[in-house]
Coordinates of C-alpha atoms in Angstrom, one line a residue:
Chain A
X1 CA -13.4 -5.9 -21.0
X2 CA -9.7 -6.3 -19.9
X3 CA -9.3 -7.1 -16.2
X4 CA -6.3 -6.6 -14.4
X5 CA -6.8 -8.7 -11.2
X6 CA -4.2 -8.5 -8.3
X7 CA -3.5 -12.4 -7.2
X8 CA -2.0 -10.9 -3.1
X9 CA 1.0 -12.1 -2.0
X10 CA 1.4 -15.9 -1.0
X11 CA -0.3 -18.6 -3.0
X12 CA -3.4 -19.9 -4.7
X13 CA -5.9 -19.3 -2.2
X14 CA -5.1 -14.9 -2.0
X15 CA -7.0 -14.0 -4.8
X16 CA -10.2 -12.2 -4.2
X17 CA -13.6 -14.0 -4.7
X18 CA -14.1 -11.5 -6.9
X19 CA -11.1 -12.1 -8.6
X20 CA -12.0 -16.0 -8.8
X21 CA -15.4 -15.2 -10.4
X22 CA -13.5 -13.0 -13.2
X23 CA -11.2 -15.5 -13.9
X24 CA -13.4 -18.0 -14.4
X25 CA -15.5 -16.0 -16.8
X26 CA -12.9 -14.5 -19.0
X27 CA -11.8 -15.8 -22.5
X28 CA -8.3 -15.9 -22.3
X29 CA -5.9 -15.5 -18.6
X30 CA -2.8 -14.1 -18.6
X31 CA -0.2 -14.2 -15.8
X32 CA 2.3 -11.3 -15.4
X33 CA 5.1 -13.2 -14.4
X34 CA 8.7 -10.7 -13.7
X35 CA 7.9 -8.1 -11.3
X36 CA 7.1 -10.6 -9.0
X37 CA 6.4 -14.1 -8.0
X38 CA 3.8 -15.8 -6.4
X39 CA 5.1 -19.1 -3.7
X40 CA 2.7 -21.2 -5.7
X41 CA 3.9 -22.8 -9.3
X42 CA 1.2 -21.9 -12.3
X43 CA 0.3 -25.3 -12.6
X44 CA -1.2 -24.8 -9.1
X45 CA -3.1 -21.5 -10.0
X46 CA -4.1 -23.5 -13.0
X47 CA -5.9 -26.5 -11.3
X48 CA -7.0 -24.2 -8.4
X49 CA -8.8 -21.9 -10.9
X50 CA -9.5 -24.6 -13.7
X51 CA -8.7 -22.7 -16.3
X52 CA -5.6 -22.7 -18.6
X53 CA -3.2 -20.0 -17.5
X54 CA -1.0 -17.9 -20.7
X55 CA 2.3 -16.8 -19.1
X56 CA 3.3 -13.2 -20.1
X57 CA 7.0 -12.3 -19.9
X58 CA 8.3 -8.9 -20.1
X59 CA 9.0 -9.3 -23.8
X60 CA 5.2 -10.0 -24.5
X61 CA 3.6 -7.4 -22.2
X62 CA 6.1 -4.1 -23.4
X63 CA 6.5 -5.4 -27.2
X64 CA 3.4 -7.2 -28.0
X65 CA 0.4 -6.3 -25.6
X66 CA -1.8 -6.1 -29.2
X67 CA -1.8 -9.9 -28.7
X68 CA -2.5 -9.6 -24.8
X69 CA -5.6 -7.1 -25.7
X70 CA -6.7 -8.9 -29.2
X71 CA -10.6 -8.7 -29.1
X72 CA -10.8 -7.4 -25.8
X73 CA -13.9 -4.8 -27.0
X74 CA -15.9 -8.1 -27.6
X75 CA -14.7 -10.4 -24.7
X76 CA -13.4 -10.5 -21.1
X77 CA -9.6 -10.8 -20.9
X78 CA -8.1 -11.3 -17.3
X79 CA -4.1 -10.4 -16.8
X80 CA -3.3 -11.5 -13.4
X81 CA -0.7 -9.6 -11.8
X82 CA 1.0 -11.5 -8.0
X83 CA 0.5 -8.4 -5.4
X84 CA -1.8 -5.4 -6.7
X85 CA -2.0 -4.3 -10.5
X86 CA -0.8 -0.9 -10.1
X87 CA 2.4 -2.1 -8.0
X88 CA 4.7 -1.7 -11.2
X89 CA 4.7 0.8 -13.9
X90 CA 4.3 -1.5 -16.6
X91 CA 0.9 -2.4 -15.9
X92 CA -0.2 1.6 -16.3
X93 CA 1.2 1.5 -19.8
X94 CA -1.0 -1.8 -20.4
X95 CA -4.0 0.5 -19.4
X96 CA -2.9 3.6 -21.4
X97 CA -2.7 1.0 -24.6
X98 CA -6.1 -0.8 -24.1
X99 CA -7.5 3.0 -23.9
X100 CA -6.0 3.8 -26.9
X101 CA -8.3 1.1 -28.3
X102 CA -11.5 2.2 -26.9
X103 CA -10.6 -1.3 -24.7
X104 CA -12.7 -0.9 -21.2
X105 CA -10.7 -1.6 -17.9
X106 CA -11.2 -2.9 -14.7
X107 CA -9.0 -3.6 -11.9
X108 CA -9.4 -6.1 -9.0
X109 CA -7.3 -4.9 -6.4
X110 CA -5.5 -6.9 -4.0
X111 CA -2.7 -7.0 -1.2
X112 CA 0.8 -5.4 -2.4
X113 CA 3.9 -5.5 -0.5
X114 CA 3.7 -1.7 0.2
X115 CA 0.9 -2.1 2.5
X116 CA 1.0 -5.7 3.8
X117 CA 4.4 -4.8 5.0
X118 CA 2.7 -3.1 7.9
X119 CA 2.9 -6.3 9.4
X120 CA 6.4 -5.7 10.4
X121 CA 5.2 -3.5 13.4
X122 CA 6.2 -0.2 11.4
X123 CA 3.3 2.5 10.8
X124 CA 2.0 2.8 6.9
X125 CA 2.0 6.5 7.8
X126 CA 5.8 6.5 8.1
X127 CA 7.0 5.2 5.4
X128 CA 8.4 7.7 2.7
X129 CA 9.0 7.0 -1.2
X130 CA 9.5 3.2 -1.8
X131 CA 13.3 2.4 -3.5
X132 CA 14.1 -0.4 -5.6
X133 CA 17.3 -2.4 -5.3
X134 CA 18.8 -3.8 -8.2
X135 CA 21.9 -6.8 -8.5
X136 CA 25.2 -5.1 -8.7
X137 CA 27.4 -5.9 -12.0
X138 CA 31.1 -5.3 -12.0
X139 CA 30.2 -2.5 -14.5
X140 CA 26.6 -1.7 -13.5
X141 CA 25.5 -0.3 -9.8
X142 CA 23.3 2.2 -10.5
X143 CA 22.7 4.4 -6.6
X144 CA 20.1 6.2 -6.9
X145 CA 18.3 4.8 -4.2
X146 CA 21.1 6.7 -1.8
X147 CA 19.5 10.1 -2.5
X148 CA 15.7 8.5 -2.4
X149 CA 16.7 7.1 1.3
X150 CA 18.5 10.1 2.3
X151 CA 15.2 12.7 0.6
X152 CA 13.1 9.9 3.3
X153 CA 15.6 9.9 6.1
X154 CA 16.1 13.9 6.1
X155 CA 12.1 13.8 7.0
X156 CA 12.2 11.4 9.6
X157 CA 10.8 8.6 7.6
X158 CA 11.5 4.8 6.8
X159 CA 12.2 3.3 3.4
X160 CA 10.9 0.1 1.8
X161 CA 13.4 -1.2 -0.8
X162 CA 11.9 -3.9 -3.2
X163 CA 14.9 -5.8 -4.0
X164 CA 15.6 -7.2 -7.7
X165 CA 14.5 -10.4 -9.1
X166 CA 15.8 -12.1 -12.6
X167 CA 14.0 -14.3 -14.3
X168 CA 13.8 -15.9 -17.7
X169 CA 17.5 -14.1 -18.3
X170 CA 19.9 -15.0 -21.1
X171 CA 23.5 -15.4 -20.0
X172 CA 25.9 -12.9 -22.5
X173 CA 27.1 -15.8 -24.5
X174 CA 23.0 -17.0 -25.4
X175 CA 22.3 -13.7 -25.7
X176 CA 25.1 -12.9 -28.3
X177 CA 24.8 -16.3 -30.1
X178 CA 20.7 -15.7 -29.9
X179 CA 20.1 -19.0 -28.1
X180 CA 16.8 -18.9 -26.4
X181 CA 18.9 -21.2 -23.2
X182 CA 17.5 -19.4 -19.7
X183 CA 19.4 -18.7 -16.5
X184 CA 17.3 -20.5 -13.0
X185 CA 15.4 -17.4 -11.8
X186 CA 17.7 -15.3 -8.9
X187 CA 16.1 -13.4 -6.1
X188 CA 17.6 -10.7 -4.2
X189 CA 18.2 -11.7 -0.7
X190 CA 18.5 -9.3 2.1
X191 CA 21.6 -10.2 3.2
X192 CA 23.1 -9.4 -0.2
X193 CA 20.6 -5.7 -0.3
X194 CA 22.3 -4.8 2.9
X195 CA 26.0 -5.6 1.9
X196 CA 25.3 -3.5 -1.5
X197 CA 23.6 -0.7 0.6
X198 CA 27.0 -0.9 2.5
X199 CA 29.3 -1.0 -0.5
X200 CA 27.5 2.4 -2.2
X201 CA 27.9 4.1 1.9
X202 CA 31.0 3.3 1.7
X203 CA 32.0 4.8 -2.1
X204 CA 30.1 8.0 -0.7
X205 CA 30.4 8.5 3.1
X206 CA 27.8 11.0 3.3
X207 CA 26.6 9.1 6.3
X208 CA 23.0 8.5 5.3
X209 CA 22.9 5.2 6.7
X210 CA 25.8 3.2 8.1
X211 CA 26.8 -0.6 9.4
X212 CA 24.8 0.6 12.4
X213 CA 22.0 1.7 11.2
X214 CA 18.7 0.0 12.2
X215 CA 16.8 -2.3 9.9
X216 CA 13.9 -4.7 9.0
X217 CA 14.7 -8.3 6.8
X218 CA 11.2 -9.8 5.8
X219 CA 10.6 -12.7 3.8
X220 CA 7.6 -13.9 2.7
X221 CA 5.4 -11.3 3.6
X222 CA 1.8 -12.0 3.9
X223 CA 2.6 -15.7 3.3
X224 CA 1.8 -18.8 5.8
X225 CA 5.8 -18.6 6.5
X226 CA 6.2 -14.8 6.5
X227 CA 9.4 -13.9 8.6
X228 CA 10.8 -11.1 10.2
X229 CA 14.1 -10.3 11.2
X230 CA 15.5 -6.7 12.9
X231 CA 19.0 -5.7 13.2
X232 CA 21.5 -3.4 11.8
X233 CA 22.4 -3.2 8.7
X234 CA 25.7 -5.3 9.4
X235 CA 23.9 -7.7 11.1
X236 CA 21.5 -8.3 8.2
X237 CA 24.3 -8.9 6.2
X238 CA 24.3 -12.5 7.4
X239 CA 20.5 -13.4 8.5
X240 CA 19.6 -14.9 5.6
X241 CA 19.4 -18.2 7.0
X242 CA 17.3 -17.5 8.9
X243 CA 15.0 -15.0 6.9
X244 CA 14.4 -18.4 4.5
X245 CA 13.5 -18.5 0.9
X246 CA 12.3 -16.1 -1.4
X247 CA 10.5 -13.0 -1.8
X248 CA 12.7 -11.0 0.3
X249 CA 12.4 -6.9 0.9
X250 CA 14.1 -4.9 3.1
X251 CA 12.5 -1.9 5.5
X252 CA 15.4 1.2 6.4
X253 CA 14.3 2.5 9.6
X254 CA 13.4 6.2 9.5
X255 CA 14.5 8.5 12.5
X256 CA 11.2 9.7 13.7
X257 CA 10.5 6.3 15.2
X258 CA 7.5 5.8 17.6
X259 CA 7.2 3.8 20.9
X260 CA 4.4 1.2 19.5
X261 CA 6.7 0.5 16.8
X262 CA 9.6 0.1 18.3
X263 CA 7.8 -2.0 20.9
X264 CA 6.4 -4.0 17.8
X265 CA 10.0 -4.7 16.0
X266 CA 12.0 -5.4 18.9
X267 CA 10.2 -8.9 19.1
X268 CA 12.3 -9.6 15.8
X269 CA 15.1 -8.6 17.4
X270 CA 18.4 -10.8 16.4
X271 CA 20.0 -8.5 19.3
X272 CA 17.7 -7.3 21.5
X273 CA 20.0 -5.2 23.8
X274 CA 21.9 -4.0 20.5
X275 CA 19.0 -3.2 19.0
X276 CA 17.7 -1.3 21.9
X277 CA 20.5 0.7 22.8
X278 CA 21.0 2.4 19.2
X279 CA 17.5 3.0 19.4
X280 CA 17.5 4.4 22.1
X281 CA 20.0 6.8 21.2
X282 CA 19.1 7.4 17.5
X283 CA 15.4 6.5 16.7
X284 CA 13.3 7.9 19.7
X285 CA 10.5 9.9 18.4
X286 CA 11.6 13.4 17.0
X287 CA 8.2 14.0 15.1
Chain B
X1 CA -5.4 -18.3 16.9
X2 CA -6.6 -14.2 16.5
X3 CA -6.9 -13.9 12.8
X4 CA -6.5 -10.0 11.4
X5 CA -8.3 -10.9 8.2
X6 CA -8.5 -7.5 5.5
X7 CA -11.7 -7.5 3.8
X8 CA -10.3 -5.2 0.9
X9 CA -11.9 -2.0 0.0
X10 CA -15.5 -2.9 -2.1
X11 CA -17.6 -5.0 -1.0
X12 CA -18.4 -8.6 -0.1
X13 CA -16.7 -10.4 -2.4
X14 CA -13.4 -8.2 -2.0
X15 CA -12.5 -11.0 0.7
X16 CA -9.8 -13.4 -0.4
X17 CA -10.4 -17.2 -0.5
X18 CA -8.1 -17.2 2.5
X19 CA -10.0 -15.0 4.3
X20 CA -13.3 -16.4 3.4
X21 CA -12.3 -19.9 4.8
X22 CA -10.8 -18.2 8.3
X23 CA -14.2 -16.8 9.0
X24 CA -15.9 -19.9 8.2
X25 CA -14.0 -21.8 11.0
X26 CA -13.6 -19.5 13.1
X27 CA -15.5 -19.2 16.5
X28 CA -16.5 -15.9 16.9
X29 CA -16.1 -13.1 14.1
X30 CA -15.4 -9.1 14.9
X31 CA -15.9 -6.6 12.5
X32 CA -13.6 -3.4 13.1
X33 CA -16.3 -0.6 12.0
X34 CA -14.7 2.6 12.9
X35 CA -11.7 3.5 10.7
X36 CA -13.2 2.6 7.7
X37 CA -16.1 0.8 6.1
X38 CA -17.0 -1.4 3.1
X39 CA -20.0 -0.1 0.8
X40 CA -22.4 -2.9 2.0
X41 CA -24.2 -3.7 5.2
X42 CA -22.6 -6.2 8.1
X43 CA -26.1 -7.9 6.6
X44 CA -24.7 -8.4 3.3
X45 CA -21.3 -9.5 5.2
X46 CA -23.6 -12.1 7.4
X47 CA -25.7 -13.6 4.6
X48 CA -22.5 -14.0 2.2
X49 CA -20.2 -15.6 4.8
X50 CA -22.9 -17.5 6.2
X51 CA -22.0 -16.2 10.3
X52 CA -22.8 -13.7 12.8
X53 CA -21.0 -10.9 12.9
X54 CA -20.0 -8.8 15.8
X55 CA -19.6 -5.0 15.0
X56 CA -16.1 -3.6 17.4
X57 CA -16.9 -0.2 17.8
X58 CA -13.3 1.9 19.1
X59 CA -14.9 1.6 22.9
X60 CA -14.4 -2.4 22.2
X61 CA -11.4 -2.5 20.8
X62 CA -9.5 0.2 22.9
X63 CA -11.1 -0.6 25.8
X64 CA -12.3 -4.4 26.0
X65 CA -10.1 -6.1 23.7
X66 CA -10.4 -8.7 26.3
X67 CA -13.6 -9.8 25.1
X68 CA -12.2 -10.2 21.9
X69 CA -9.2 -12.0 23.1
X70 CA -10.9 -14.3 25.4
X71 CA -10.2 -17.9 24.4
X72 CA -8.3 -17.2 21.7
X73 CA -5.3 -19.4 22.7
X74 CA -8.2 -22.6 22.3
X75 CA -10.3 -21.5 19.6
X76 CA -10.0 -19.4 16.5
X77 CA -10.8 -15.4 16.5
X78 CA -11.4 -13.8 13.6
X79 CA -11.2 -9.8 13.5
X80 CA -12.4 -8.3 10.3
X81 CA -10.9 -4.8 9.0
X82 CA -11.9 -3.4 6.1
X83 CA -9.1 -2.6 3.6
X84 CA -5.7 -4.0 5.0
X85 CA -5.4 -5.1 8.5
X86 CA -2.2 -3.0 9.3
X87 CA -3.8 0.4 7.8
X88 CA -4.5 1.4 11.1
X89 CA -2.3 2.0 14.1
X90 CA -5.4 0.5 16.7
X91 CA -5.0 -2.8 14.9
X92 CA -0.8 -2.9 15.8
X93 CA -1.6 -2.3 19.2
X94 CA -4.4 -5.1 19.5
X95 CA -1.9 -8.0 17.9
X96 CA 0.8 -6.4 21.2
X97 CA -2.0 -7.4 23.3
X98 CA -2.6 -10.5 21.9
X99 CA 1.1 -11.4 22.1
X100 CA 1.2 -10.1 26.2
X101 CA -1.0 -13.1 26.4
X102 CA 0.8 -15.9 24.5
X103 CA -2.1 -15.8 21.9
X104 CA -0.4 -16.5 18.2
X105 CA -1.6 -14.4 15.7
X106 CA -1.9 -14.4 11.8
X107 CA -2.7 -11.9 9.8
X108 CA -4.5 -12.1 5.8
X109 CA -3.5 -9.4 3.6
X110 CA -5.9 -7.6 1.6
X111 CA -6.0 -4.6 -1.2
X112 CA -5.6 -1.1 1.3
X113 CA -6.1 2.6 -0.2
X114 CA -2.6 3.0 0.4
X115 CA -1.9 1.1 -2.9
X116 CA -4.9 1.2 -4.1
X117 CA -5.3 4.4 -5.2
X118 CA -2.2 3.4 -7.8
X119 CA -5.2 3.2 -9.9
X120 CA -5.1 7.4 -9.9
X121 CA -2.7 6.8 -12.3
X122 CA 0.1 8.3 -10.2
X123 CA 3.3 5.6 -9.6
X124 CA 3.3 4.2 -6.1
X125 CA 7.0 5.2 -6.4
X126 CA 6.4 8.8 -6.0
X127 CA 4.1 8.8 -2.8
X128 CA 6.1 10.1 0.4
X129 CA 4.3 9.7 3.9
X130 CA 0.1 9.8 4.0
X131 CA -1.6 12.0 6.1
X132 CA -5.2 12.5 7.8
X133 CA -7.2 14.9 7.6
X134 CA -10.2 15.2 10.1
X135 CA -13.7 17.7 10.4
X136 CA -12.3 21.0 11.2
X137 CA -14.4 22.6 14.8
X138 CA -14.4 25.9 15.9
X139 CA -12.0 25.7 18.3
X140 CA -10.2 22.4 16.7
X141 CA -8.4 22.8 13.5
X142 CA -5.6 20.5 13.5
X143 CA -2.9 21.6 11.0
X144 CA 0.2 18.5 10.9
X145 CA -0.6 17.4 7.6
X146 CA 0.3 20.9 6.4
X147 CA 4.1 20.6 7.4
X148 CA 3.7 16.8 6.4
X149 CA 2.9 18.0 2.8
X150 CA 5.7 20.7 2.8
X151 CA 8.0 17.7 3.6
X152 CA 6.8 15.8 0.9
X153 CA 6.5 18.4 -1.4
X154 CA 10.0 19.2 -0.8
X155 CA 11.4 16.2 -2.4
X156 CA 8.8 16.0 -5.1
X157 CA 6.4 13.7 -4.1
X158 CA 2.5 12.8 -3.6
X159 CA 0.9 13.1 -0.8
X160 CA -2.3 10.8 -0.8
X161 CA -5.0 12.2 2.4
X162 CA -7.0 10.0 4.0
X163 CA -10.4 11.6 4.8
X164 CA -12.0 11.6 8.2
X165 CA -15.3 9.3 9.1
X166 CA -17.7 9.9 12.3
X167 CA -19.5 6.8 12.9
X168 CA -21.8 6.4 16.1
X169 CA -20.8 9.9 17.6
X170 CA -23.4 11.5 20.2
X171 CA -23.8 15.3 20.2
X172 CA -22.2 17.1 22.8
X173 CA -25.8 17.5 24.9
X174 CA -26.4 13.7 24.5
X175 CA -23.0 12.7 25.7
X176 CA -22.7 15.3 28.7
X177 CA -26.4 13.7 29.7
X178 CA -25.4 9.9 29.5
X179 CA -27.6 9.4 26.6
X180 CA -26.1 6.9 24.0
X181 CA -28.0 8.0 21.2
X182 CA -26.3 8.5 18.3
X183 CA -25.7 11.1 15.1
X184 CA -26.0 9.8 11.6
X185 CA -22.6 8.7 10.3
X186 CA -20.3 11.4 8.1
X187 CA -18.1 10.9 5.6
X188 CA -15.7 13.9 4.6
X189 CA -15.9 14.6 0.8
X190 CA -13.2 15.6 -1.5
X191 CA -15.0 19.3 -1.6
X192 CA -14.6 20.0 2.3
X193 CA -10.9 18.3 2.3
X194 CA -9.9 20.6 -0.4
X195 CA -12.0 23.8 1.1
X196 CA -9.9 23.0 4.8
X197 CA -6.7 22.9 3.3
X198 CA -7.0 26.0 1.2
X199 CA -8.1 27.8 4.3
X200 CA -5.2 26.3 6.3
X201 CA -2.8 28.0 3.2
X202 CA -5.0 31.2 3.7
X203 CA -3.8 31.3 7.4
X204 CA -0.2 30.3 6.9
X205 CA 0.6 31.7 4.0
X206 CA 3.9 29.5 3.7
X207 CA 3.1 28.7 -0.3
X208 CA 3.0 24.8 0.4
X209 CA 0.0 24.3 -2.0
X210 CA -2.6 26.9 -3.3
X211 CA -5.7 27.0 -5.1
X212 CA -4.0 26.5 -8.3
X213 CA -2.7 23.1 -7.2
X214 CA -3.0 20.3 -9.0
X215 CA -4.9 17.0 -7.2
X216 CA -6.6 13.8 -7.8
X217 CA -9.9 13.5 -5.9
X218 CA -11.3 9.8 -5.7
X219 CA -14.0 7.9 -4.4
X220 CA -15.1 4.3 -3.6
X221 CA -11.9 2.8 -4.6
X222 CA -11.4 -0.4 -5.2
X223 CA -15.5 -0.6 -5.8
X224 CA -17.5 -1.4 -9.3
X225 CA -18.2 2.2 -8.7
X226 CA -14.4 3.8 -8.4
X227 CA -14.4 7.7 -9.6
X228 CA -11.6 10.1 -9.8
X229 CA -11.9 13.5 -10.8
X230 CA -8.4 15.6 -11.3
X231 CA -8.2 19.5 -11.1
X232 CA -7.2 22.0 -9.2
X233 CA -7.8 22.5 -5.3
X234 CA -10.2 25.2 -6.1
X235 CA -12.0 23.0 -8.7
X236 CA -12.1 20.1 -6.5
X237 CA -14.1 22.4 -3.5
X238 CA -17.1 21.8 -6.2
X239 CA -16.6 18.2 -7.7
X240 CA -18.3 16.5 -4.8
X241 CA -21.5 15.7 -7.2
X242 CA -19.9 14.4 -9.8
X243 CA -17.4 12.3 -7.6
X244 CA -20.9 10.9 -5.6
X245 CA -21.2 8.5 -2.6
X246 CA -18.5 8.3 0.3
X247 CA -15.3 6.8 1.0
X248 CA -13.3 9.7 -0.8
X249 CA -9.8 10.7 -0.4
X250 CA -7.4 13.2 -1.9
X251 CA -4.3 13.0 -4.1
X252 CA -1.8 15.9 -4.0
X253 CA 0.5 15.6 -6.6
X254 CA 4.4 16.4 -6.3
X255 CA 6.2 18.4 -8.6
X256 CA 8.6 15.4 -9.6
X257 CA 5.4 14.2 -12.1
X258 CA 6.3 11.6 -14.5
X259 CA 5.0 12.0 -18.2
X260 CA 3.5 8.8 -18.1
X261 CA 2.0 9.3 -14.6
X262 CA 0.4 13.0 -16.2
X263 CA -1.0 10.8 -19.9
X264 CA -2.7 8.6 -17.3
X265 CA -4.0 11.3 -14.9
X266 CA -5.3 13.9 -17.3
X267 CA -8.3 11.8 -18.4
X268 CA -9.8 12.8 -15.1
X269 CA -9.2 16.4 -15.6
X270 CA -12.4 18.7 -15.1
X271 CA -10.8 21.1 -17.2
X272 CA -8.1 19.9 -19.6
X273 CA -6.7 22.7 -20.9
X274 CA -6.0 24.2 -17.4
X275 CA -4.4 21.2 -16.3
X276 CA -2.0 20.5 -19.0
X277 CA -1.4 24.8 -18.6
X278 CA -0.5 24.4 -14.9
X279 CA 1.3 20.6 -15.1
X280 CA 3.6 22.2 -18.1
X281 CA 4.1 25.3 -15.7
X282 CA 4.9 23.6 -12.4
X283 CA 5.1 20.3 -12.5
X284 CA 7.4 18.6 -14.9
X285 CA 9.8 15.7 -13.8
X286 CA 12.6 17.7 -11.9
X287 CA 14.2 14.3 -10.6

């Protein structure tokens, strides 16, 4: 049996006791390790769990899951993925393959980021498609998150971006000279989401969103340190100070906005009376 | 400290770790039992954690959240919710009360149907805003979800439906006489979701789905015993036996389908050769 177990969002102690029991049992353990990122270190997991944990990078999991799924008719694997297993696309085509081998799947699911960022005071049920940031290159900044956010904000709704994270990357000298030498892991703050957000508005102007538009920075969401901070978009650019470290994502207010959340988000106010004045005049329930 | 602990979507041992150690030190323990519900008894829940547990109907929690509040700024308060604790708007509005009376909350994620239901197949992506659909009266057939869908269908995406539960409701005689007895619980299926929005379609006529569209039902998910089914609306009115036991809840997929996302989803299929007919028809990645 392959199991794909969801590991939450914060550290050691968010799997499932179901999840703990699989682990335990299973052959081999493998840890999906570049969609996202638990605040824990593996060696943690590992002693926590007391079983060995395999790390699997992209490269393993797209190019040589056979390995990943070797004898999994006869035994139990378990590939642990931080947040839920069905957060990312990748782990669908992990399922697809172990199918292909007659390979039974189970899943253990778990807390993702699209859900547990509820806790910013926003309603679940107002939240349209979810939008993925990625770094900007001077060569490479793809928008197509403008349209996604302008398909939620013509309906009223607010948009989660997810916002990039590198790891294990090869700068373009290693890469060229094939030199397995790794770049420290870079995570998307919100600060810099809301700058590029800004930059692509600006190279547009079809007013989807603007340096006034409101906005959610969380950090750390469903972790012991989780933080929120509300502003505009402008203000955002420079709160990651006080957002703190890693995981960062970013929440777009929609327009149809409700009293209980407004009267939820306003605590994390940077600028209260700001914030409640373009709310006042923008965001008031339309729905 | 009042903590919102999720209890994920299965059963007992779908708490995590985190979770499981909060109720075990905590001084009184609440389980939310009217938005949604595990597949075990609170006497599975009580043996397994080792505690009482209270059941919070909605009277309690809408009405007397003071009781659950009460010396929460000394001792710890835990307030179990099944699935995610910020699924449900109630939930939002007790941690406002909580704040009103300088009690700090923390909240501990947990798997919710909102992602969830990823394991349909269908990318996470491609959802726009969730809607509810409640037991149709007589004289009270609420209709919002239908322009919700139209919105979400206009941009291509899915629309996952939450189906309606009645727990501890009196009939209209015992409630006019005072008489707190109560009717058995009920669970919508996927049969009577699908049979109230085709006759919703029937009265509008506005074309935003018909019989011929294409939707996931699924059931207990998230448990050992997680079913989908795929079809058409008018297949899905009669899939209820093969789907079995409650929770259930509805996929309706957008037009913007991914290949991978229709591979994945086809294996449900009552019929195939009518789905891949339809999907190569109508719903084809446009974006």
């Amino acid at each position: 049996m392959l199991y794909l177990v969801g590991l939450g969002l914060g550290d050691e102690t968010d799997i499932t006791l179901k999840g703990l029991e699989v682990v335990k049992k299973s052959a081999r353990v493998y840890l999906e390790a570049y969609t996202s990122i638990l605040l824990v270190d593996k060696s943690i997991l590992e002693s926590y769990y007391g079983r060995e944990v395999i790390l699997a990078d992209r490269e393993m999991v797209e190019s040589s899951s056979d390995e990943i799924l070797e004898g999994a008719d006869a035994v139990d694997v378990a590939f642990l993925v931080v947040g839920d297993p069905f957060g990312a696309t990748t782990h669908t085509d992990l399922v697809i393959r172990a199918r292909e081998k007659g390979i039974p799947v189970r899943t253990v699911p778990n807390a993702s980021i699209l859900s547990a960022i509820g806790a910013a005071g926003l309603q679940l049920y107002h939240f349209g498609q979810t939008v993925s940031m990625v770094f900007f290159t001077d060569n490479w900044r793809p928008a197509s998150f403008y349209d996604r956010i302008r398909e939620n904000r013509s309906i009223g709704l607010h948009t989660l971006v997810l916002l990039d994270i590198k790891v294990k990357e090869q700068s373009m000298e290693n890469l060229a000279r094939g030199r397995k030498i790794y770049e420290p892991p870079r995570y998307m703050t919100v600060g810099q989401c809301a700058q590029q957000m800004l930059e692509i508005e600006e190279e547009k102007k079809e007013g989807v969103y603007g340096p006034e538009s409101l906005a959610v920075g969380a950090a750390r969401v469903g972790g012991e340190t989780e933080k929120f901070v509300a502003g505009t978009l402008k203000e955002l650019c420079d709160a990651d100070e006080i957002l703190g470290g890693p995981l960062h994502s970013l929440i777009l207010l929609g327009t149809g906005t409700h009293e209980l959340e407004h009267e939820y988000v306003r605590e994390f106010a940077l600028d209260k009376e700001n914030w409640d004045r373009i709310w006042a005049e923008n965001y008031q329930t339309k729905k």
